């Protein structure tokens, strides 16, 4: 079997994603993704090595150059490295965390990112997400784990009208399809 046959394909292949002036949905570029669990020592050590400090509480994501660390719980973070190869990055992080109680799991193949943009992005997301996405309640930089139409997602506000949605690959077609359906009415908003 050729390497091309083994290449990862997008779970959104063949889906028509919304691309209008009020709302657009695109797939995020490939990234290495890890779930880090651990205490303060693991959080600090990993942040220094990773290049984006995991936040110590719910709120803005820790950001670096093409790196982000999103708080998922008191001892859990989603680490995203755009364009990085997961294997060497994981090895480097494990070596830095050696001797520190932690769990580091590569979830790069488990999930994908979706980019939702446009002036109607918050309203379209609210069609299936129970959070108050008003910028006063969910400001730029805020990230949290939540639900979108019964699928677990991680929602990160990247700009006034730009959101990054992390979703498991198996739920991505459902979430993208539901967002596309909600966006059909965006032209009227």
mmCIF file of N, CA, C and O in Angstrom, residues 46 71 82 106 110 132:
data_model
loop_
_atom_site.group_PDB
_atom_site.id
_atom_site.type_symbol
_atom_site.label_atom_id
_atom_site.label_comp_id
_atom_site.label_asym_id
_atom_site.label_seq_id
_atom_site.Cartn_x
_atom_site.Cartn_y
_atom_site.Cartn_z
ATOM 1 N N UNK A 46 6.017 22.387 31.274
ATOM 2 C CA UNK A 46 5.524 22.175 29.918
ATOM 3 C C UNK A 46 5.372 23.508 29.190
ATOM 4 O O UNK A 46 5.702 23.626 28.013
ATOM 5 N N UNK A 71 -7.107 25.952 28.731
ATOM 6 C CA UNK A 71 -7.510 25.371 30.012
ATOM 7 C C UNK A 71 -8.786 24.552 29.814
ATOM 8 O O UNK A 71 -9.779 25.051 29.293
ATOM 9 N N UNK A 82 0.431 24.414 15.795
ATOM 10 C CA UNK A 82 0.138 24.469 14.358
ATOM 11 C C UNK A 82 1.338 24.018 13.535
ATOM 12 O O UNK A 82 2.463 24.486 13.742
ATOM 13 N N UNK A 106 -1.031 12.230 23.111
ATOM 14 C CA UNK A 106 -1.116 12.777 21.757
ATOM 15 C C UNK A 106 -2.529 12.517 21.222
ATOM 16 O O UNK A 106 -2.947 11.373 21.078
ATOM 17 N N UNK A 110 -7.098 12.404 16.796
ATOM 18 C CA UNK A 110 -8.444 12.289 17.347
ATOM 19 C C UNK A 110 -9.335 13.444 16.948
ATOM 20 O O UNK A 110 -10.534 13.283 16.789
ATOM 21 N N UNK A 132 -23.067 32.001 26.599
ATOM 22 C CA UNK A 132 -23.324 33.388 26.228
ATOM 23 C C UNK A 132 -22.076 33.868 25.493
ATOM 24 O O UNK A 132 -21.023 34.053 26.101
#
